[in-house]
Tab-separated table of C-alpha atoms in Angstrom:
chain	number	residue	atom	x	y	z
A	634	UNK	CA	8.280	26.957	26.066
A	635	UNK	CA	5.768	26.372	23.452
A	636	UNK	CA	3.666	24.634	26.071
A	637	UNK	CA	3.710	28.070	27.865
A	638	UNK	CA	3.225	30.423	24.506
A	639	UNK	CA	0.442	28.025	23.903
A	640	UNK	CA	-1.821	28.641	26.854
A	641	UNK	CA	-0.763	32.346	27.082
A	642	UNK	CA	-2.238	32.337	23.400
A	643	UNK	CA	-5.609	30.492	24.965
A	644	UNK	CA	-5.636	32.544	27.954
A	645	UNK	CA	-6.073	35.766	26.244
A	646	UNK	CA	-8.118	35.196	23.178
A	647	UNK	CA	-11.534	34.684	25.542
A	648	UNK	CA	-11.359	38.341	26.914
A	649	UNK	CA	-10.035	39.760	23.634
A	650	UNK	CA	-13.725	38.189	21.783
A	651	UNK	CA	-15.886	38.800	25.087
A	652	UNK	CA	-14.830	42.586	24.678
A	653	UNK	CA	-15.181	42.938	20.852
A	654	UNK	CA	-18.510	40.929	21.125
A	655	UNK	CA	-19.914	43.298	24.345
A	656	UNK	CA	-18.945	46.427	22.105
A	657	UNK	CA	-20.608	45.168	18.946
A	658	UNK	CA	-23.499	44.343	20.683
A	659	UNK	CA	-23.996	47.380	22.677
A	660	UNK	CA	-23.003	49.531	19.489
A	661	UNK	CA	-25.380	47.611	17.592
A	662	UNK	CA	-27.749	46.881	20.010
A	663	UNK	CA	-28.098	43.366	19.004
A	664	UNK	CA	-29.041	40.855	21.825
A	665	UNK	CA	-29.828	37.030	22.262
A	666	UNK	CA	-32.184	35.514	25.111
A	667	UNK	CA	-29.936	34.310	27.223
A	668	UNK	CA	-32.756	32.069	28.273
A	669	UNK	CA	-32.848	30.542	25.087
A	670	UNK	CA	-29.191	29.715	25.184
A	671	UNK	CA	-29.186	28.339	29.094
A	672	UNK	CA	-32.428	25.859	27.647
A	673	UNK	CA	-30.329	24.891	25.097
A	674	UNK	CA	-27.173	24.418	27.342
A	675	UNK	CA	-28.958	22.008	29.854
A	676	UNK	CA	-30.956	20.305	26.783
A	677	UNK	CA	-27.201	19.047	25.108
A	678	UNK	CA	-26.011	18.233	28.847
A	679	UNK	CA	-28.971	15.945	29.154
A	680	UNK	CA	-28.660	14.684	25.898
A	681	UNK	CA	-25.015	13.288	26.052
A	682	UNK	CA	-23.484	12.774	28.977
A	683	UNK	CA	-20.259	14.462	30.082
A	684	UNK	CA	-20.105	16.463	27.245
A	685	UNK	CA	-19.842	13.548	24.255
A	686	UNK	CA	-21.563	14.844	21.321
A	687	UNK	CA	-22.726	12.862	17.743
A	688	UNK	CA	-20.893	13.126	14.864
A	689	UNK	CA	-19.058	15.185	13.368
A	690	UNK	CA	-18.163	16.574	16.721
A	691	UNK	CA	-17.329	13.639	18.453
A	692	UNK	CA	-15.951	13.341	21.916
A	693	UNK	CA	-15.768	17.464	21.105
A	694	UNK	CA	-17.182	19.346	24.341
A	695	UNK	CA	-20.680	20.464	24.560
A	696	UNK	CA	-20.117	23.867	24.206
A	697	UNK	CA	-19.534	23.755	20.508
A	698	UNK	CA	-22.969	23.307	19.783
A	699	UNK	CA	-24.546	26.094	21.377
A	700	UNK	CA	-26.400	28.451	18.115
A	701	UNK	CA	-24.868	31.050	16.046
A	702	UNK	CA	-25.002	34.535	18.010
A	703	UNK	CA	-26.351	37.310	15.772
A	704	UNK	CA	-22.368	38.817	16.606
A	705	UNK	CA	-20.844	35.424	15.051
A	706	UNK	CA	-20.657	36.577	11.640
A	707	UNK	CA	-19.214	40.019	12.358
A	708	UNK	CA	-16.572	38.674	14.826
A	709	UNK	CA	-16.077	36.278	11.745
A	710	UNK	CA	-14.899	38.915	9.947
A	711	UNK	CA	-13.021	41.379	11.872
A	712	UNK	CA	-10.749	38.082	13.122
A	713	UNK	CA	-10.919	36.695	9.894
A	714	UNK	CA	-7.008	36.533	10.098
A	715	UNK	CA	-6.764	34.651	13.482
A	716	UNK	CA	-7.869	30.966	12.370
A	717	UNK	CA	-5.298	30.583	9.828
A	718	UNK	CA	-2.338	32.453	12.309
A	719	UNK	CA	-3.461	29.880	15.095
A	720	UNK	CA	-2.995	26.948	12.526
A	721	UNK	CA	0.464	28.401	11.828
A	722	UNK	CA	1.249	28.877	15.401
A	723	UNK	CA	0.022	25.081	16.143
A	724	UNK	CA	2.257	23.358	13.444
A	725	UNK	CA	5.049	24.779	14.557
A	726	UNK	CA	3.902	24.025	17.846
A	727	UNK	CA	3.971	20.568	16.850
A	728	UNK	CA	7.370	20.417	15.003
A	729	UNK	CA	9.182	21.549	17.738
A	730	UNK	CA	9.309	18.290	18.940
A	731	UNK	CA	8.501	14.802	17.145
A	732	UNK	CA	5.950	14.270	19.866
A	733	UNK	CA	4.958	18.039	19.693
A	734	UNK	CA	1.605	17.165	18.693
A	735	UNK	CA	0.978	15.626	22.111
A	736	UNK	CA	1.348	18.685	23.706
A	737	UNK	CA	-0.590	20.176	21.440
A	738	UNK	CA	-3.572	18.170	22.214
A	739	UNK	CA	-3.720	18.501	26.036
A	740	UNK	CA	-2.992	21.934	26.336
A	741	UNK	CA	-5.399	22.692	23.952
A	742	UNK	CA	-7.784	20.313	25.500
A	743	UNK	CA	-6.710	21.518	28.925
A	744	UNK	CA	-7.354	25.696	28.656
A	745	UNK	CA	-10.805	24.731	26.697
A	746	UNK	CA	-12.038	23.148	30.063
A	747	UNK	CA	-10.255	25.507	32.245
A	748	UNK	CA	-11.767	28.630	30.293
A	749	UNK	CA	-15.216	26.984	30.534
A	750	UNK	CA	-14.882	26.122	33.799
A	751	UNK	CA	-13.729	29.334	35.615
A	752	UNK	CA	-15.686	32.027	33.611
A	753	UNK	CA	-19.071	33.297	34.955
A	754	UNK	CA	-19.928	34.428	31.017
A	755	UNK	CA	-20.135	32.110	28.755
A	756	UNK	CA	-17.785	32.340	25.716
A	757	UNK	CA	-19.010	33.414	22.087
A	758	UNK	CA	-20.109	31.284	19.286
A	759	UNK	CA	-17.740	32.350	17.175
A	760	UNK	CA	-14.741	31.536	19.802
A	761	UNK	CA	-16.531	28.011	20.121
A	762	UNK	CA	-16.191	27.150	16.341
A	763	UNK	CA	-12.950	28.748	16.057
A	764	UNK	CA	-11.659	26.761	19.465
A	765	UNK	CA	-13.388	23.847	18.051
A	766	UNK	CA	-11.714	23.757	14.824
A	767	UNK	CA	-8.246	24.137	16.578
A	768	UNK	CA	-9.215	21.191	18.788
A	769	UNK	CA	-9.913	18.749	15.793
A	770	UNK	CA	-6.641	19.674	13.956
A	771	UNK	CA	-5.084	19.271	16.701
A	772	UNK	CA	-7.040	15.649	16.889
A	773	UNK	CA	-6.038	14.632	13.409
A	774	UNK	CA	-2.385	16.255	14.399
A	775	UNK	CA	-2.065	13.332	17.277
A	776	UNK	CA	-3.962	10.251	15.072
A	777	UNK	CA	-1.690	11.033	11.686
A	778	UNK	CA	1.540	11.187	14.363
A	779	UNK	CA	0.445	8.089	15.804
A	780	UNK	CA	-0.550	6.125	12.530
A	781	UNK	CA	3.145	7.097	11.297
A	782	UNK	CA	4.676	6.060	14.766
A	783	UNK	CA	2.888	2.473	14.519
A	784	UNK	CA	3.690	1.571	10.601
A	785	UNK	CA	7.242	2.694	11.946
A	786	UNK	CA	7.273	0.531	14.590
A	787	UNK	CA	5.938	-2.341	12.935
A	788	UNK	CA	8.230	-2.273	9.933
A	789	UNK	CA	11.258	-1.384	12.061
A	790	UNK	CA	13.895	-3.953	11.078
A	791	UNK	CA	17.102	-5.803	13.656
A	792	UNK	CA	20.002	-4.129	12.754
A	793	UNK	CA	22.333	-6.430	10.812
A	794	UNK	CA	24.910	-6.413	13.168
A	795	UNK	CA	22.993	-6.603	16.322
A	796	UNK	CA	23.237	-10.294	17.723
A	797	UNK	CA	20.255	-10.029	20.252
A	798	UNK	CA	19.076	-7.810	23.289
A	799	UNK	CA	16.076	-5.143	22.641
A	800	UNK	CA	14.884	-4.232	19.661
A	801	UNK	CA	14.646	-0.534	18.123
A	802	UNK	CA	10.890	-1.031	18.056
A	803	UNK	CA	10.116	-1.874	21.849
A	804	UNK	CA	12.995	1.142	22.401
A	805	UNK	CA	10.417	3.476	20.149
A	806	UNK	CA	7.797	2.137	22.118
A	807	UNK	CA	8.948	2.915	25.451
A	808	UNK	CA	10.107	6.093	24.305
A	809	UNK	CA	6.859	7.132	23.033
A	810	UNK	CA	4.857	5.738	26.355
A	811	UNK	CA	7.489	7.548	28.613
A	812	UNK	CA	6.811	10.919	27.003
A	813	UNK	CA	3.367	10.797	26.631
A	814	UNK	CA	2.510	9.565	30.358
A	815	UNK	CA	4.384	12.535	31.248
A	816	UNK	CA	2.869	14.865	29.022
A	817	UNK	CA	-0.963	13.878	29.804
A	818	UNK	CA	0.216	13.167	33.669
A	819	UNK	CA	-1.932	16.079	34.772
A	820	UNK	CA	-4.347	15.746	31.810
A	821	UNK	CA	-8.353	16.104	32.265
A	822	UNK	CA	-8.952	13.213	29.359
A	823	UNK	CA	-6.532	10.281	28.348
A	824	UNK	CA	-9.101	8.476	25.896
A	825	UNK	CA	-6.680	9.405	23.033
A	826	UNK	CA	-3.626	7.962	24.540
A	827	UNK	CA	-5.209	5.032	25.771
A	828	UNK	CA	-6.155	3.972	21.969
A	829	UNK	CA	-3.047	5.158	21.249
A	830	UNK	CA	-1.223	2.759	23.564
A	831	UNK	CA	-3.117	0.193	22.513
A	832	UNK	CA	-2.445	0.764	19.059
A	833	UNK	CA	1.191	0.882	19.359
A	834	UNK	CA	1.265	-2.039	22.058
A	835	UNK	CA	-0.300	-4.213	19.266
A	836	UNK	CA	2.051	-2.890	16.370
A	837	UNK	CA	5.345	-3.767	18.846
A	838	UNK	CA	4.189	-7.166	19.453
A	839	UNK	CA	3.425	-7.268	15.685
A	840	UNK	CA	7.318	-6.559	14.975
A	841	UNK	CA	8.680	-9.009	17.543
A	842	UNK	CA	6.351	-11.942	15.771
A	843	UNK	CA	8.065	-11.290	12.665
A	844	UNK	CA	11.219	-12.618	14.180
A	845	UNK	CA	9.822	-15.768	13.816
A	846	UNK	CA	10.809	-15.544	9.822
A	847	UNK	CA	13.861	-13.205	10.024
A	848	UNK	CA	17.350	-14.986	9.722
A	849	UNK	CA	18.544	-13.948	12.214
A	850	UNK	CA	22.409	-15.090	13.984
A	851	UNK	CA	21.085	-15.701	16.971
A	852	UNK	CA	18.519	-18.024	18.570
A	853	UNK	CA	14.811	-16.150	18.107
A	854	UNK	CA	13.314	-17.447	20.764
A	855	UNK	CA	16.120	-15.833	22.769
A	856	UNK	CA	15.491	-12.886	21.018
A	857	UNK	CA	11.923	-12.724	21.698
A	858	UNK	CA	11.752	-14.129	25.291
A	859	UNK	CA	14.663	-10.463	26.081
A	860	UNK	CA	11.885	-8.597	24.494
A	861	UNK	CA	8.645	-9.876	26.131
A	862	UNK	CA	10.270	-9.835	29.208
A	863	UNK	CA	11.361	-6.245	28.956
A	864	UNK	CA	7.802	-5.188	27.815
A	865	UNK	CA	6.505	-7.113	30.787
A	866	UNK	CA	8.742	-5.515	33.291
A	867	UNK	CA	8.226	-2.111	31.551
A	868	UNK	CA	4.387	-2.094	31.849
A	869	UNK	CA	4.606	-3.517	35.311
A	870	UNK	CA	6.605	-0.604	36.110
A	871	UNK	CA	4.251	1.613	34.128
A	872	UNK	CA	1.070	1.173	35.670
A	873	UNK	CA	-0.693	1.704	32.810
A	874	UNK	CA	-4.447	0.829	32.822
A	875	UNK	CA	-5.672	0.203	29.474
A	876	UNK	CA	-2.587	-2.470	29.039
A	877	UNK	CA	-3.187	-4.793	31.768
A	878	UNK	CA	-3.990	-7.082	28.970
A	879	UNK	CA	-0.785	-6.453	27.077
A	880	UNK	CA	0.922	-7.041	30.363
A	881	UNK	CA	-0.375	-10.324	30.760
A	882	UNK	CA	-0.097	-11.403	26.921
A	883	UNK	CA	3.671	-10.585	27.249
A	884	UNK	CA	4.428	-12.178	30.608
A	885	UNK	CA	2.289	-15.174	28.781
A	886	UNK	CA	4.859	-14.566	25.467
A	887	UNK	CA	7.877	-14.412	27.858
A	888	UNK	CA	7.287	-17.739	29.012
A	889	UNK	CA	6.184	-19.334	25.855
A	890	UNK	CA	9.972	-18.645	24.578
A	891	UNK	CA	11.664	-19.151	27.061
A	892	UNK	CA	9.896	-22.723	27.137
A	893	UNK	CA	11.157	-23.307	23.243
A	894	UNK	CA	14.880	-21.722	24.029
A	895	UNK	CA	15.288	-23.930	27.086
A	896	UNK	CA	14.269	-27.087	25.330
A	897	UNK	CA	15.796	-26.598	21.771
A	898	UNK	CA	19.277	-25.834	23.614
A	899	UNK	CA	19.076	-28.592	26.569
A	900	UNK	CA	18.975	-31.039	23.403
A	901	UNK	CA	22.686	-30.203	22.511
A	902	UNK	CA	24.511	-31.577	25.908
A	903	UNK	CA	23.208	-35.068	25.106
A	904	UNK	CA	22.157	-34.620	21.564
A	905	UNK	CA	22.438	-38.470	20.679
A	906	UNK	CA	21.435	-39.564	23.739
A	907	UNK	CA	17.779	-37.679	23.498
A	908	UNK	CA	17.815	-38.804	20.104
A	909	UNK	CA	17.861	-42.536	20.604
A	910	UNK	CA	14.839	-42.222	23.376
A	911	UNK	CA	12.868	-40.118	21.139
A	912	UNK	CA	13.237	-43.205	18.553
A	913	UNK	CA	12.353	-45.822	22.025
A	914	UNK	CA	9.288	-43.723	23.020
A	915	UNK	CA	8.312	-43.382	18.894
A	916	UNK	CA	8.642	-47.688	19.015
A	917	UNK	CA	6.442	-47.769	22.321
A	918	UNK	CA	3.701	-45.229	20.619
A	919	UNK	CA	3.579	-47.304	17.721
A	920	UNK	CA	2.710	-50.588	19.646
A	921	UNK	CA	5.748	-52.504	20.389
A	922	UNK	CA	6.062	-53.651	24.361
A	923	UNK	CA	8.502	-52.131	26.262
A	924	UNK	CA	9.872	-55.363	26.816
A	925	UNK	CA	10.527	-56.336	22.983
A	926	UNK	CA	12.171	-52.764	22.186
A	927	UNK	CA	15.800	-53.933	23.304
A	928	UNK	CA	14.855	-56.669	20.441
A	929	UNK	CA	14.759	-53.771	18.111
A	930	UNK	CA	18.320	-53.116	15.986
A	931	UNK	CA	18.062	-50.007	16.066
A	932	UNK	CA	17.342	-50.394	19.986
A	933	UNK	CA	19.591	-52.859	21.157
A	934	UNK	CA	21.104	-53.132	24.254
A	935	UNK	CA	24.178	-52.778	22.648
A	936	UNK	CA	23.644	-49.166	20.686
A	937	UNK	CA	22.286	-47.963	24.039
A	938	UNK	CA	25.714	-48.918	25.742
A	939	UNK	CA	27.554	-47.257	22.625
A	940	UNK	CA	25.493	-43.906	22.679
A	941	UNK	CA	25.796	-44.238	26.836
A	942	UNK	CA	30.110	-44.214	26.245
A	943	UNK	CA	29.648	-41.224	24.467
A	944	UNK	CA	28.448	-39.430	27.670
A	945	UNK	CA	30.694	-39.965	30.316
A	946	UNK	CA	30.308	-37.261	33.515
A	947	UNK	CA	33.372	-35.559	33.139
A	948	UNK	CA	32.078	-35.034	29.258
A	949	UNK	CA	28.473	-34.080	30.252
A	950	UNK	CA	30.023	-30.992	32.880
A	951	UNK	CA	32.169	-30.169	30.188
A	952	UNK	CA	29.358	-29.576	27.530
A	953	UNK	CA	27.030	-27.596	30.139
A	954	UNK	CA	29.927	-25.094	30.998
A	955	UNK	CA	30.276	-24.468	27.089
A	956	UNK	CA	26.473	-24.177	27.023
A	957	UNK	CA	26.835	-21.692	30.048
A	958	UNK	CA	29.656	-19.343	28.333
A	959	UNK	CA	27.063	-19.949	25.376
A	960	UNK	CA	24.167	-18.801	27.219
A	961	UNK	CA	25.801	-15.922	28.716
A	962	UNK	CA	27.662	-14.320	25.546
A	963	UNK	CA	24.374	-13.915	23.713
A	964	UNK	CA	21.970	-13.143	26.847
A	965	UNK	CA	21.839	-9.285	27.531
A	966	UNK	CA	23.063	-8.462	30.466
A	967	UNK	CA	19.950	-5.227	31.116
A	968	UNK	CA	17.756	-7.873	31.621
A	969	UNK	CA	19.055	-10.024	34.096
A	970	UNK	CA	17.476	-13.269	32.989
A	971	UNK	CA	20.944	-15.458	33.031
A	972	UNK	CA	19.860	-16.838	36.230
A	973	UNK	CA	16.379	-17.867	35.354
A	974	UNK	CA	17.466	-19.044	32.295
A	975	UNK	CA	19.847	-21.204	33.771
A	976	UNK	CA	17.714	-22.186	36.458
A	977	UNK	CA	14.905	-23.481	33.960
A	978	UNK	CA	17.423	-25.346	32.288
A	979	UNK	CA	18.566	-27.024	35.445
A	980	UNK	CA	15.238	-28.617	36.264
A	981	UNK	CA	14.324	-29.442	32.128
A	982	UNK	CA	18.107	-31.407	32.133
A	983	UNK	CA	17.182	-33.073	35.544
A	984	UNK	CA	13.453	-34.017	34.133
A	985	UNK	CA	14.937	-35.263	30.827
A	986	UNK	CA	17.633	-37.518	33.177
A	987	UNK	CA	14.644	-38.693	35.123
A	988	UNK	CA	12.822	-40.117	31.963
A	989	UNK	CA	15.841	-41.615	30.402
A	990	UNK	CA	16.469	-43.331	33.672
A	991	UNK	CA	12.860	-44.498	33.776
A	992	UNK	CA	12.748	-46.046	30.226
A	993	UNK	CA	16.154	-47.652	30.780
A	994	UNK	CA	14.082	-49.225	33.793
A	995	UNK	CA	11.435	-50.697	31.762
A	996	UNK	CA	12.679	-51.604	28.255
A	997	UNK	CA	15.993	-52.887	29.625
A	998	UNK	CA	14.919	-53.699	32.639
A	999	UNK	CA	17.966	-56.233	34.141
A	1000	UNK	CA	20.751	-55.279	31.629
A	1001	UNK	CA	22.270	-53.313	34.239
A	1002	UNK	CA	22.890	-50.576	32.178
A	1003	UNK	CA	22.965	-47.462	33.676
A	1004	UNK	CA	24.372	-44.044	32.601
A	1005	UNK	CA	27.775	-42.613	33.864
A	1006	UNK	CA	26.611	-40.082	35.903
A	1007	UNK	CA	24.145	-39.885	38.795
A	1008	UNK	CA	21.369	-37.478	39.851
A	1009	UNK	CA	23.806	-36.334	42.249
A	1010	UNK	CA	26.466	-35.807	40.079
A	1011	UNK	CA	24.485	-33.749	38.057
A	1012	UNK	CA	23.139	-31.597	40.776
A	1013	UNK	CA	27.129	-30.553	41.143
A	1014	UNK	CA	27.617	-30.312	38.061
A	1015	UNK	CA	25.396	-27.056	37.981
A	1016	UNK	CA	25.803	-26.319	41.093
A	1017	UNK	CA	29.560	-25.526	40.239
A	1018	UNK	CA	28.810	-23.892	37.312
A	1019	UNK	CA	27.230	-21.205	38.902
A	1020	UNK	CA	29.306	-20.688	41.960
A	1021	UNK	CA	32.183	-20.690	39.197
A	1022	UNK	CA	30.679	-17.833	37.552
């Protein structure tokens, strides 16, 4: 509705100063070479391109700096009362909804273009400065909306009863990006929103890397693989131009996490058994021959047989359904990652089995010692795991 009011506003306030400025003139008899004025016209097209103008009325159209009229000052005065009633009408304009301001912007940006464009007279100077203030409050509107929107983001803190899924700050995000895309869908310019997005791309990924330090109840590389994965699929879905990059950077963040969670939980299913071949390949790095490292007390044969008992199959399948019922209790269920999740931990279990087997094989080479399950068996193991569930 105010969308509507707003251009309706627009619409009629070029004829309203058009008439009022043909009176004054005729009554007057004041005139301007319009030759002068066309000169100037083509001299700022020439001079900036596409209508981009130097400071202080940057990226402002180049009608704004066409000269004073000699009817600018009494048009001044007679609407002396309609700058400060069209700031009133745009703030409330722009508190009607929390993204108002938005709004604001393109239709304001909009009609400017659209009046420019269809008229066969050129619009007054005194409807350029007052259309050209309205368009950099409304400017300054959007940037102090956004500037709130990113510290907001970026200080946003995890509820402290909310055990993982998406954050409130990539919810605020897409929120934002959903409204706006819609808003400036049929927009003539999108430079705003474009730094915009970027600014409040950068201030969500800001808020999930402070996860890293939070204490949080849950596993935070979890947490933060849900959340760059969401983003990803979000912005793939999105389409959105000027975040290609961020697309990439989160897929790239996604991955990263998953990576740690994978690897920090695979360690628990054979916690002591990882433990003693991180101390064989530590012996190795240092210099001793593979050989010589069942030699090694803390390396014998013997504690390799004792930490290999503690494993048996039936033990192992047990521990990876826990892990399972584990993995699925935290995961959220929006994002459907359970099955890659459990697929990537499949292949890290089999390729830590692989390199246990492998430096059994050459630092106890003949001891025929062996663990309790096979490569087979633990193919079935997670094979009925997931069938089971």
């Amino acid at each position: 509705v105010s969308k509507q009011m707003l251009e309706q506003v627009l619409r009629e306030l070029q004829p309203l100063c058009t008439a009022e400025q043909q009176f004054i003139e005729k009554f007057f008899r004041l005139s301007q070479d319009a030759a002068d004025l066309q000169v100037l016209e083509v001299s700022v097209r020439t001079t900036w391109p596409q209508g981009q103008c130097p400071s202080p009325f940057n990226r402002l159209p180049f009608f704004f700096l066409r000269l004073e009229e000699p009817t600018t000052p009494l048009l001044s005065e007679i609407f002396s009362c309609l700058e400060p009633e069209l700031r009133g009408f745009l703030d409330v304009c722009n508190k009607v909804h929390p993204f108002g301001c938005l709004q604001v912007l393109v239709t304001l940006n909009d009609s400017i273009f659209e009046m420019w464009g269809s008229s066969s007279s050129l619009p007054s100077s005194f409807l350029n400065i007052l259309l050209g203030n309205m368009l950099l409050l409304a400017k300054s509107s959007f940037n102090k909306c956004i500037g709130t929107l990113s510290k907001e983001i970026e200080e946003a803190k995890m509820p402290s009863k909310m055990k993982g899924g998406i954050l409130p700050s990539v919810s605020r995000f897409e929120e934002f990006v959903n409204f706006s895309e819609g808003v400036f869908r049929t927009a003539r310019r999108r430079g705003d929103l474009d730094k915009a997005h970027l600014r409040l791309a950068g201030s969500v990924f800001s808020s999930i890397n402070s996860l890293s330090s939070a204490n949080l109840k849950v596993n935070t590389d979890m947490v933060m693989m849900e959340n760059f994965h969401h983003i990803h699929c979000f912005l793939c879905q999105k389409k959105i131009h000027c975040l290609e990059g961020k697309k990439r950077e989160a897929k790239q963040r996604y991955s990263e996490h998953m990576e740690k969670y994978v690897i920090k939980y695979l360690g628990q299913p054979l916690e002591k058994l990882n433990h003693f071949f991180e101390g064989v390949k530590a012996r190795v790095a240092q210099g001793v021959k593979e050989e010589e490292v069942s030699f090694q007390l803390a390396y014998s044969k013997q504690e390799l047989r004792k930490v290999i008992e503690k494993y048996p199959g039936k033990e192992v399948k047990r521990a990876l359904e826990t892990l399972y019922r584990k993995i699925h209790k935290y995961l959220s269920p929006e994002e459907h990652l359970l099955p890659v999740v459990w697929h990537a931990m499949e292949q890290e279990f089999i390729r830590q089995y692989q390199e246990f087997e492998d430096l059994i094989q050459r630092c106890y080479a003949g001891s025929g010692i062996a663990m309790d399950f096979t490569m087979e068996d633990l193919l079935s193991y997670f094979n009925s795991i997931t069938l089971s569930n």
